[in-house]
mmCIF file of C-alpha atoms in Angstrom:
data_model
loop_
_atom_site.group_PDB
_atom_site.id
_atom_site.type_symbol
_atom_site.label_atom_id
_atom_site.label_comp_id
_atom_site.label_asym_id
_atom_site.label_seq_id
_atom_site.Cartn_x
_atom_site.Cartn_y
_atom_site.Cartn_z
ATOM 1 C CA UNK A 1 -4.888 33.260 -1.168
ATOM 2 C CA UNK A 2 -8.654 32.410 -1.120
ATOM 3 C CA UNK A 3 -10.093 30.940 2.195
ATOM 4 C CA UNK A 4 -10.131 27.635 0.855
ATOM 5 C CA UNK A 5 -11.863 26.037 4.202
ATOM 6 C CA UNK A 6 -14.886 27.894 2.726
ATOM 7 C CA UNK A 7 -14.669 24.947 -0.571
ATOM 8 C CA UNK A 8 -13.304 22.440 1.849
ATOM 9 C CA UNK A 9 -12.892 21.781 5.546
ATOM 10 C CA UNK A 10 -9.893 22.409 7.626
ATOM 11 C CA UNK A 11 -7.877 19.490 8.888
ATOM 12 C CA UNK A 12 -7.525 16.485 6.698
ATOM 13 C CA UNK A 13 -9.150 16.647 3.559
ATOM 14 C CA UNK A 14 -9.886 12.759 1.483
ATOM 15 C CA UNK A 15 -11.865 11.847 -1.264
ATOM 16 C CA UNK A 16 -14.628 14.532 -2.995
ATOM 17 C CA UNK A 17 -12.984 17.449 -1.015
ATOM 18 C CA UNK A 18 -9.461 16.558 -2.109
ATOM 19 C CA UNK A 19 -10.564 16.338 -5.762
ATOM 20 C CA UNK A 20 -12.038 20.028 -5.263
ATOM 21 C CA UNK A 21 -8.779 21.025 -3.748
ATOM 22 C CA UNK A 22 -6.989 19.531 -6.515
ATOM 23 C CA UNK A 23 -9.160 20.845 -9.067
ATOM 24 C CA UNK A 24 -9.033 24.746 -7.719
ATOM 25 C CA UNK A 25 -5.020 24.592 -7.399
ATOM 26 C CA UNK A 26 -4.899 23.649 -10.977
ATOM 27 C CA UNK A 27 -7.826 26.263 -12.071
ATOM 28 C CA UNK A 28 -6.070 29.027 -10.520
ATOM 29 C CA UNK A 29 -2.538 28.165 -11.573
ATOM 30 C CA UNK A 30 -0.932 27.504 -7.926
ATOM 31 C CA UNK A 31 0.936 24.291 -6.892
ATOM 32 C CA UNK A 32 0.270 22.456 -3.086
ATOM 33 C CA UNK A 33 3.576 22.093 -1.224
ATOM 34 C CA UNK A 34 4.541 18.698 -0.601
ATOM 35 C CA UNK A 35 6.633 18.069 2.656
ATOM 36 C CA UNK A 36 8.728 14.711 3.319
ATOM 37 C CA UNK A 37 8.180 14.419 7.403
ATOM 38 C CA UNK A 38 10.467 11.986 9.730
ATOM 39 C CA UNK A 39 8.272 13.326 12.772
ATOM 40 C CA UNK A 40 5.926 14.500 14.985
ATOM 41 C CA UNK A 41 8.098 17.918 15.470
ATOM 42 C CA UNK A 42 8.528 18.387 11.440
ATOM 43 C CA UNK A 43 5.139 17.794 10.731
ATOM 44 C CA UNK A 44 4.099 20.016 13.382
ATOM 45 C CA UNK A 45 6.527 22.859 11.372
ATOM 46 C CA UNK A 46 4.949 21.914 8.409
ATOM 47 C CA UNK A 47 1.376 22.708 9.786
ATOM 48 C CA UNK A 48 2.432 26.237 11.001
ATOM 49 C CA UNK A 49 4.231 27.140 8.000
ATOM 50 C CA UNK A 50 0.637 26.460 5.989
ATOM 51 C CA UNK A 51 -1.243 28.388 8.902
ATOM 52 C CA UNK A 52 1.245 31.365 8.774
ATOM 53 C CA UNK A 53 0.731 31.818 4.807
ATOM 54 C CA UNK A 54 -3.006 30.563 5.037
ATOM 55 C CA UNK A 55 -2.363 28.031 2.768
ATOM 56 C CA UNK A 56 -3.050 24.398 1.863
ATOM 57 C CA UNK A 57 -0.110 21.734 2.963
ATOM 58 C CA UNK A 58 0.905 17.890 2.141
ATOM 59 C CA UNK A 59 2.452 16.275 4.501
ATOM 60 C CA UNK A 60 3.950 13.605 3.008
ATOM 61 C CA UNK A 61 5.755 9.881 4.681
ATOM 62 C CA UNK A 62 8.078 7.733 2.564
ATOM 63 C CA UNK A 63 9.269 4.422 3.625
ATOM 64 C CA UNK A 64 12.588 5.227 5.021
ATOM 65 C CA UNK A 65 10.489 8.007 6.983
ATOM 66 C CA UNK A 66 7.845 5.708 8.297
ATOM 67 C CA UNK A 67 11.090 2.931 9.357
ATOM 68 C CA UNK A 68 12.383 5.775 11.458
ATOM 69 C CA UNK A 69 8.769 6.874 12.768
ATOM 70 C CA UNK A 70 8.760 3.528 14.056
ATOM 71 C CA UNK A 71 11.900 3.577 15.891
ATOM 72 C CA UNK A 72 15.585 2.819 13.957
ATOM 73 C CA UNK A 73 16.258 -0.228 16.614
ATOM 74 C CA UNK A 74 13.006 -2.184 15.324
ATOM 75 C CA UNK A 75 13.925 -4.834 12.354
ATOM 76 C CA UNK A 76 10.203 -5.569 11.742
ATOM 77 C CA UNK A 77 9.204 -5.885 8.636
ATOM 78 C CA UNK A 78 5.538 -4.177 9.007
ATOM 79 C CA UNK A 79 7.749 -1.270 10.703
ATOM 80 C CA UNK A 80 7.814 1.602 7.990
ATOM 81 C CA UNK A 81 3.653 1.163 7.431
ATOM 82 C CA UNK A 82 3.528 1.232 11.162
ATOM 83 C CA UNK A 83 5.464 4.323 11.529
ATOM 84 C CA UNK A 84 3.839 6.005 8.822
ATOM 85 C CA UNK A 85 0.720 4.776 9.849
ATOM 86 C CA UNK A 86 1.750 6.750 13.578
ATOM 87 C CA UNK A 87 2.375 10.215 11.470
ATOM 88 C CA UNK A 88 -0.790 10.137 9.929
ATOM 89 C CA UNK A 89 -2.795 9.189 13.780
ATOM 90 C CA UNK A 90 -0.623 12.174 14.918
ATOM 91 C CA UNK A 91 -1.382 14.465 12.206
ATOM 92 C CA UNK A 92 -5.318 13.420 12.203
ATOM 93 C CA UNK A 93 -5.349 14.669 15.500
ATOM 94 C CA UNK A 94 -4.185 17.865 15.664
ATOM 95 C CA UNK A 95 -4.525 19.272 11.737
ATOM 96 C CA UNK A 96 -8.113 20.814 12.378
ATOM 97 C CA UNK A 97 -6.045 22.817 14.716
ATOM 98 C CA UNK A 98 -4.510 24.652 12.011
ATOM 99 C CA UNK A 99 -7.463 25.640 10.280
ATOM 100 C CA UNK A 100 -5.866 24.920 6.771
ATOM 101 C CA UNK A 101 -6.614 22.077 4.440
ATOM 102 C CA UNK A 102 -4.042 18.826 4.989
ATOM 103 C CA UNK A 103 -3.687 16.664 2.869
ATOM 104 C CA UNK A 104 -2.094 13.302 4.204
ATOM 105 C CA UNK A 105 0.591 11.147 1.745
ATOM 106 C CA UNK A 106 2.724 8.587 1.200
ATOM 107 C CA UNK A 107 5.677 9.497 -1.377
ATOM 108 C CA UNK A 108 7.694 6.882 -3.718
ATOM 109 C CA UNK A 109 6.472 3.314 -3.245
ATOM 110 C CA UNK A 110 8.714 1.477 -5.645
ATOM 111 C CA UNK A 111 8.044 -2.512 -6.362
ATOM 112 C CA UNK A 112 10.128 -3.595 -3.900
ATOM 113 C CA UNK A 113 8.740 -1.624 -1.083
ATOM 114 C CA UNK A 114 4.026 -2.399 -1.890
ATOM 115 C CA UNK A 115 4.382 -4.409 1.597
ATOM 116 C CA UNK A 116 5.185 -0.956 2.923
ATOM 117 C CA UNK A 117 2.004 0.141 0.266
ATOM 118 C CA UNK A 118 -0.345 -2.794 1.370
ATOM 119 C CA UNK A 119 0.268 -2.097 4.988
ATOM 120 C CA UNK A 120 -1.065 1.668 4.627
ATOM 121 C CA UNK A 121 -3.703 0.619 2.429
ATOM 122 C CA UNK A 122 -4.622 -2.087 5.022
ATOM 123 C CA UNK A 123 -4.673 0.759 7.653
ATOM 124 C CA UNK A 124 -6.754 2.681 5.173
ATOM 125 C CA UNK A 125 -9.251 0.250 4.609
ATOM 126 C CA UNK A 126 -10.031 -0.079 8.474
ATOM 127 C CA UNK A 127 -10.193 3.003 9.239
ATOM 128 C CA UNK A 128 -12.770 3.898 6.365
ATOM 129 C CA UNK A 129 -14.616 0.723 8.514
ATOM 130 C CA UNK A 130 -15.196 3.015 11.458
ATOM 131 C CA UNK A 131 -15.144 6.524 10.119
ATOM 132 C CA UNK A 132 -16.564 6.500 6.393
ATOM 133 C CA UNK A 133 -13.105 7.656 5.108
ATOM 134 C CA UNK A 134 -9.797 6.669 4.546
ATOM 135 C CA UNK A 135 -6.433 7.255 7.001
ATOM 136 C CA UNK A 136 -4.372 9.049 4.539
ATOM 137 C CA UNK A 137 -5.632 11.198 1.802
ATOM 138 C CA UNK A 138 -3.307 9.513 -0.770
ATOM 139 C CA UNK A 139 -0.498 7.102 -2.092
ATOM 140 C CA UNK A 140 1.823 7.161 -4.556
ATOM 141 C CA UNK A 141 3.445 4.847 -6.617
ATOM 142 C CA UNK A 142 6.350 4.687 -8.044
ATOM 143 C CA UNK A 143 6.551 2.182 -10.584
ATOM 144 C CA UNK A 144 8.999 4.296 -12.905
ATOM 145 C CA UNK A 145 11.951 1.610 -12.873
ATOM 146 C CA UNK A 146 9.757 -1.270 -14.397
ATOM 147 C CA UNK A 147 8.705 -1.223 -18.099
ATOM 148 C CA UNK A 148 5.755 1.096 -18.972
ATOM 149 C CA UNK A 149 3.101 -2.337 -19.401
ATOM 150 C CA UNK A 150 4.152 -3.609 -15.910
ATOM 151 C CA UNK A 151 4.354 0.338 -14.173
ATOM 152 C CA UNK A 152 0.658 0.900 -15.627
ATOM 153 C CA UNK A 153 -1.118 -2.909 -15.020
ATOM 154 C CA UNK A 154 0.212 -2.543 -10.993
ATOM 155 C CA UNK A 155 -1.621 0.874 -10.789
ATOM 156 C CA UNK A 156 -4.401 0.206 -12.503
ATOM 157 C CA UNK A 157 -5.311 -2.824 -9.973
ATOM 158 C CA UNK A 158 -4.089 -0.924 -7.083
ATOM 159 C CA UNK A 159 -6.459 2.220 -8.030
ATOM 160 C CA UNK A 160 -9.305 -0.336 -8.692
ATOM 161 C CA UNK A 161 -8.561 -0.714 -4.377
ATOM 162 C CA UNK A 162 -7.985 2.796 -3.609
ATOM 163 C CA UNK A 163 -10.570 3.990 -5.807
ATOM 164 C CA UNK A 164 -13.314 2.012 -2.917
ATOM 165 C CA UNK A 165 -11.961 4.197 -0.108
ATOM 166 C CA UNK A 166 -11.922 7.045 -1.915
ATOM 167 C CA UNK A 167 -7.988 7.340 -1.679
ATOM 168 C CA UNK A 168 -5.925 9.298 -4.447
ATOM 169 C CA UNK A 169 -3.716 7.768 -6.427
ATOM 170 C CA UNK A 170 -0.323 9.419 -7.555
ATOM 171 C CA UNK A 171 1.931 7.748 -9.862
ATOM 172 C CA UNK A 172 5.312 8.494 -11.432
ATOM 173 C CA UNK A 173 6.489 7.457 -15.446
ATOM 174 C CA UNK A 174 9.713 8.356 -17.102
ATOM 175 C CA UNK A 175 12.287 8.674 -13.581
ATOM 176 C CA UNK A 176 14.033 11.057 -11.615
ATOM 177 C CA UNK A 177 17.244 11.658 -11.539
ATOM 178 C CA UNK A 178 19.849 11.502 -8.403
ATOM 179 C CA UNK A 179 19.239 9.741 -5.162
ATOM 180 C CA UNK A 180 16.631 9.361 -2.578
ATOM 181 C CA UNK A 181 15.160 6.933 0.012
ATOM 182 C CA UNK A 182 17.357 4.543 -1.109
ATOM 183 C CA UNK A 183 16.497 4.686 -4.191
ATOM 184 C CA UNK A 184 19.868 5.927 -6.725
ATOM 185 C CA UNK A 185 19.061 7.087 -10.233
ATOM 186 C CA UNK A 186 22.403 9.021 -10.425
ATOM 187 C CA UNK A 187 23.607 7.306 -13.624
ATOM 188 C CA UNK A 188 20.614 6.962 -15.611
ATOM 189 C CA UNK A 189 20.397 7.675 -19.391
ATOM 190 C CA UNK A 190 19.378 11.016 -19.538
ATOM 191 C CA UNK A 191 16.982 10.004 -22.247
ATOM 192 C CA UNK A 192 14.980 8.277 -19.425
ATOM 193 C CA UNK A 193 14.449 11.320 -17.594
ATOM 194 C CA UNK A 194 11.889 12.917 -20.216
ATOM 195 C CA UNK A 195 8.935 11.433 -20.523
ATOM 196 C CA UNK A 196 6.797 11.571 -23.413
ATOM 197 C CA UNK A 197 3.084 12.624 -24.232
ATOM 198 C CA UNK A 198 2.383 9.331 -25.647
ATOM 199 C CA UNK A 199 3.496 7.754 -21.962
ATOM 200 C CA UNK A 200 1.221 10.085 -20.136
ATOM 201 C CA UNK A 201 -1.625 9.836 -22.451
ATOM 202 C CA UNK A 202 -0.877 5.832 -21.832
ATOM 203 C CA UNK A 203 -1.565 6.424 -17.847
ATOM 204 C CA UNK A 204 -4.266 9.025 -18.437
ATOM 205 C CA UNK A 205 -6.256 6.324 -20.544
ATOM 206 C CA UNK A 206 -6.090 3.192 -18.144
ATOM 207 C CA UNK A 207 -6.834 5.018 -15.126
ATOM 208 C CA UNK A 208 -9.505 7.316 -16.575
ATOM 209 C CA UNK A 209 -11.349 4.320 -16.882
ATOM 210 C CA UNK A 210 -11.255 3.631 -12.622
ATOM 211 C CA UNK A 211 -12.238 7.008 -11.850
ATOM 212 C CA UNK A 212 -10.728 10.956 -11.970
ATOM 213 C CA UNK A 213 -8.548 10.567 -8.413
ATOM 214 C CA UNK A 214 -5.262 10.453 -9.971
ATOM 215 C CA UNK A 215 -2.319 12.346 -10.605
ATOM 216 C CA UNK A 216 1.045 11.411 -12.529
ATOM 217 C CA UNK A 217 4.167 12.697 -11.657
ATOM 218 C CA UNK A 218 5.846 13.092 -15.677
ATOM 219 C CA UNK A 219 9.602 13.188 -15.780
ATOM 220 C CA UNK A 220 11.383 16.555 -17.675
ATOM 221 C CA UNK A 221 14.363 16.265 -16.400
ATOM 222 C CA UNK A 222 14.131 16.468 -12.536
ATOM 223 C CA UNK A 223 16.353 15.340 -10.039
ATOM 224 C CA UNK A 224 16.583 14.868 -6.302
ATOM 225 C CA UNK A 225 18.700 16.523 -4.087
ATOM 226 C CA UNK A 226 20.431 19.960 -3.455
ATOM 227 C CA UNK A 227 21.962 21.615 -6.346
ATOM 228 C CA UNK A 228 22.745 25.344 -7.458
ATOM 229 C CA UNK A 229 20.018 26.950 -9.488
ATOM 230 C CA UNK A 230 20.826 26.543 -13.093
ATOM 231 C CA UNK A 231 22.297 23.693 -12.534
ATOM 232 C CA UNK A 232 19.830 20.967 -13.457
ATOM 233 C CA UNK A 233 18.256 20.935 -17.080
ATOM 234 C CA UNK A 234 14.600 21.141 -16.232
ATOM 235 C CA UNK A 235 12.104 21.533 -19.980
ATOM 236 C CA UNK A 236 8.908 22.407 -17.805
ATOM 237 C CA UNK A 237 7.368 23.614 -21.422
ATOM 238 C CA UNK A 238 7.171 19.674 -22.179
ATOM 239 C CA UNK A 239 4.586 19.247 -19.150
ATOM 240 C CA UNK A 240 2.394 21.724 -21.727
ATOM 241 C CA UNK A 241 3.211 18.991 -24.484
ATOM 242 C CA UNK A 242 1.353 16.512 -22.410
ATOM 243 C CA UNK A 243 -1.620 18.624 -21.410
ATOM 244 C CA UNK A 244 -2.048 19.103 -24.938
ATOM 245 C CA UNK A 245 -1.759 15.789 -26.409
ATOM 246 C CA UNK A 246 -3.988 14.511 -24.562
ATOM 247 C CA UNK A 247 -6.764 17.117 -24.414
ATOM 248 C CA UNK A 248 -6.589 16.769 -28.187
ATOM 249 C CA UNK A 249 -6.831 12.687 -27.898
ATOM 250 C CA UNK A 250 -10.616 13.183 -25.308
ATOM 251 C CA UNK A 251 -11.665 15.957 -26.924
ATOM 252 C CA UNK A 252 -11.267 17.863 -23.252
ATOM 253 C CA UNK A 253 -12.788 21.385 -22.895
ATOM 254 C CA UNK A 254 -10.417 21.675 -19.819
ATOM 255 C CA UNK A 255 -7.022 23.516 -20.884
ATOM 256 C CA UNK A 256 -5.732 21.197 -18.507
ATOM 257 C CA UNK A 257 -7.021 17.784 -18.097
ATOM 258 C CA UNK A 258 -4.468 16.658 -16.508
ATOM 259 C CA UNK A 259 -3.246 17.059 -12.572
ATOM 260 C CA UNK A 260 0.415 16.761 -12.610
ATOM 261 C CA UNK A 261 3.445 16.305 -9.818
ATOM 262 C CA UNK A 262 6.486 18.263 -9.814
ATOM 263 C CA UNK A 263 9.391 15.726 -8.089
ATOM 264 C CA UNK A 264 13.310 16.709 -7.277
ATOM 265 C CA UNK A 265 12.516 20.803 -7.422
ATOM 266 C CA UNK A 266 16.193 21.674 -5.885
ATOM 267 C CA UNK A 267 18.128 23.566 -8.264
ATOM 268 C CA UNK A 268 15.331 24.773 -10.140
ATOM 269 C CA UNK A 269 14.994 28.214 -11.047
ATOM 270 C CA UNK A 270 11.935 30.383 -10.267
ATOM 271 C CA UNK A 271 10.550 30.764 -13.840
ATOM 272 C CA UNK A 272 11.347 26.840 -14.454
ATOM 273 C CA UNK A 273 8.910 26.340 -11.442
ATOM 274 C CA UNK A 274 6.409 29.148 -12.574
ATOM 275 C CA UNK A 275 6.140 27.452 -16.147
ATOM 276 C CA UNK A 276 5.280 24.247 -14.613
ATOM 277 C CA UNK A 277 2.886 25.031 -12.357
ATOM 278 C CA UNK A 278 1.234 26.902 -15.254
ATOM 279 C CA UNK A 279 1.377 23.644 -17.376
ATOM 280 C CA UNK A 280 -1.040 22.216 -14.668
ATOM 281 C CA UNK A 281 1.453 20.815 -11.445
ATOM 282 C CA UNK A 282 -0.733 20.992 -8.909
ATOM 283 C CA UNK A 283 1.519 19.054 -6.293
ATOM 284 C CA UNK A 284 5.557 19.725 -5.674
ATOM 285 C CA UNK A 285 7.407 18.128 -3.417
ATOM 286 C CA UNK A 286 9.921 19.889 -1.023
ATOM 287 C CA UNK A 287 12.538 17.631 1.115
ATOM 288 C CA UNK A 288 16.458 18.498 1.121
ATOM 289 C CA UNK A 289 15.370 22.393 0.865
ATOM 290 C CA UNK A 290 13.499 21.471 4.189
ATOM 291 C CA UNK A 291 15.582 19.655 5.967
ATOM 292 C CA UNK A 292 18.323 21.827 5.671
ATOM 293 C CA UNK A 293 16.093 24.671 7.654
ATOM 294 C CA UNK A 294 14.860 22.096 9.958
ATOM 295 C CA UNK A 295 19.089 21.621 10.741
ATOM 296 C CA UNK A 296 19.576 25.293 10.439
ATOM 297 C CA UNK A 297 17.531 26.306 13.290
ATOM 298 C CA UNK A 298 19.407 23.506 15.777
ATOM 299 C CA UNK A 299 22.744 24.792 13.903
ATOM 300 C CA UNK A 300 22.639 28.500 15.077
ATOM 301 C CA UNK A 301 20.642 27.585 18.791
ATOM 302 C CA UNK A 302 24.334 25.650 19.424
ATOM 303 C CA UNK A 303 26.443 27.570 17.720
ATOM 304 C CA UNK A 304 24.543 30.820 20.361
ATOM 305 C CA UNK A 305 24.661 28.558 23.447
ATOM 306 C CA UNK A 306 27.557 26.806 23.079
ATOM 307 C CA UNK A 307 28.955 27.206 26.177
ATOM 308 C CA UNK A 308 25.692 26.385 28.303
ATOM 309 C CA UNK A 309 25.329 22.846 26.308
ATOM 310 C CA UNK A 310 28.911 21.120 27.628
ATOM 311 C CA UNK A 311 27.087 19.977 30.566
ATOM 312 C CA UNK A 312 24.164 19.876 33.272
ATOM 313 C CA UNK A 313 26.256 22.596 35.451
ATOM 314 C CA UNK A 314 28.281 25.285 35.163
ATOM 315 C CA UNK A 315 28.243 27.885 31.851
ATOM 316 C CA UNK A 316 29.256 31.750 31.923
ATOM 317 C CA UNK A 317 27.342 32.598 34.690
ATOM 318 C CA UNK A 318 28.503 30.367 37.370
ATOM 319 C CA UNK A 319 30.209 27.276 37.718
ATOM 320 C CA UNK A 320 27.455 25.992 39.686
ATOM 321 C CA UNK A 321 24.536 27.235 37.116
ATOM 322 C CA UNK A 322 22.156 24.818 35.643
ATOM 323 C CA UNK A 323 21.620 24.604 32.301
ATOM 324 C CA UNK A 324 18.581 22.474 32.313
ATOM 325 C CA UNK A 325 16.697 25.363 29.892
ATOM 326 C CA UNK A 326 19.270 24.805 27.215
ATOM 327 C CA UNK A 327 19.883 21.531 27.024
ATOM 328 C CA UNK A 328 15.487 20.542 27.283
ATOM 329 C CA UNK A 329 14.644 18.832 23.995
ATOM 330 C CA UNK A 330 11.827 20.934 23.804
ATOM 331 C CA UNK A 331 14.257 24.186 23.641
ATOM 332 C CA UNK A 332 16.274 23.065 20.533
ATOM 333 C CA UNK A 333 13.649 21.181 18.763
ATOM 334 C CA UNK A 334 11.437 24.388 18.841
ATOM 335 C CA UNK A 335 14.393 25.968 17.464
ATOM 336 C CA UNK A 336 14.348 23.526 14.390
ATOM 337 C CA UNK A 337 10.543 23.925 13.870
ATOM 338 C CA UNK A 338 10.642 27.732 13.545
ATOM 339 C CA UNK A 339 13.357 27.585 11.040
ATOM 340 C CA UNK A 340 11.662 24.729 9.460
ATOM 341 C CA UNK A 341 8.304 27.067 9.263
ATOM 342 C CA UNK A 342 10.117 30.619 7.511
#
């Protein structure tokens, strides 16, 4: 890949340089992996998996991430913003580090959860104060279980905010399928889960109006979770539909006006992925894929030292051996993060 820190700066990357990041993924037909993080450790593997393949990362919080960021035993309700707010402090600081462009995210905010939304924004909006830029690179939204009118007004007056501290904006219409954060869209009307050109041209026209930091995250038929290649229905081709609607509709020289969002990729097949990136997804999210390596790494480092983990003293070597070197959090957890990074 390109040297991209030679169109935008390494570390975290907001406003102007994330719309030129943006822009040269979907110019040169290559989406921006999008990684849900629950720490300091799995954002850390994040980082070195982007510095190892000298590519561009998200790092991305949702709310159930930023409650446990926080700490599981606080009830607060300001708790999820402030543990998402503590990922992005942790990731500000070392990202440069990395020498890779970062880009800094929340992932589904759905109605119930914009104090969780208003609290990062809040967080945003201070920070910009001091530093002339915003906390987190961007937010999404995801609106997707209230009518179109409703999903639409709410992000157009929340970009109207964002758009003043220069923050992306990433929205969802038609819904994913299965399960996550909470959030359970196993039994929805399959109908639902495609959405049509007329719906994103619907988006595309009320916040075109704000400004161009946006991206909308267009159902075909994904769903989240783990499942066998094959064995989810995905119509990438229709993400082409949408391009094309509504370049016809502004009269667009661009191929691709539109900067789209891939959601609930497990159990999609190579040229299913390929097809959409090509129809202009600039953004896909990995998290069960993930987390299983994160596991996998712990998995075989107690599985190898089994018999050194069943207490302080004693293992193969002597009953009165320590085993302080196996059992160190810092032993176990970099097992995790190198799995994590593959």
């Amino acid at each position: 890949m390109t040297d991209l820190t030679k169109i935008v700066p390494a570390g975290v990357v907001t406003g102007d340089d994330l719309l030129k990041l943006l822009k040269h993924a979907r110019d040169n037909g290559y989406a921006i992996p999008a990684v849900n993080c629950t720490s300091s450790s799995s954002a850390n593997a994040c980082l070195e998996a982007a510095r190892k393949n000298n590519s561009p990362v998200m790092i991305q919080v949702s709310n159930g991430g930023g409650s446990f960021l926080c700490g599981k035993a606080i009830k607060d309700p300001n708790a999820a913003a402030a543990g998402s707010v503590a990922l992005a402090m942790h990731v500000r600081a070392v990202a440069k580090y990395y020498g890779v462009p970062v880009v800094l995210h929340s992932d589904h905010c759905a109605k119930k959860l914009l104090p969780w939304f208003d609290g990062m924004i809040d967080a945003d909006e201070e920070y910009f104060a001091k530093y002339g830029e915003p906390l987190f690179s961007s937010h999404m939204l995801d609106l997707s279980e209230e009518t179109d009118e409703e999903n639409i007004a709410i992000c157009v007056e929340y970009f109207k905010r964002l758009s003043k501290i220069n923050i992306w904006l990433e929205m969802e219409i038609g819904i994913t399928g299965g399960e996550e954060d909470g959030v359970n869209n196993e039994n929805i009307d399959p109908e639902k889960l495609y959405t049509t050109p007329e719906q994103v041209y619907s988006v595309y026209e009320a916040l075109s109006k704000i400004g161009p930091m946006f991206s909308i995250a267009a159902a075909f038929g994904n769903v989240h979770g783990v499942y066998k290649p094959g064995n989810v229905k995905l119509s990438p081709e229709k993400l082409g539909n949408h391009q094309a609607f509504t370049k016809k509709k502004i009269s667009s020289s661009l191929e691709k006006p539109i900067f789209l969002v891939m959601h609930g990729g497990s159990g999609s097949t190579d040229d299913e992925i390929a097809l959409a990136v090509k129809n202009g997804v600039v953004k896909m999210n990995i998290d069960t894929d993930t987390q299983w390596a994160y596991w996998d790494g712990l998995r075989a480092f107690e599985k190898d030292k089994h018999a050194y983990l069943q207490g302080q003293i004693g293992n193969p070597e002597g009953a009165d051996k320590p085993n302080k070197k196996y059992y160190d959090p810092r032993k176990w957890i970099r097992c995790a993060e190198e799995t994590m990074a593959k």
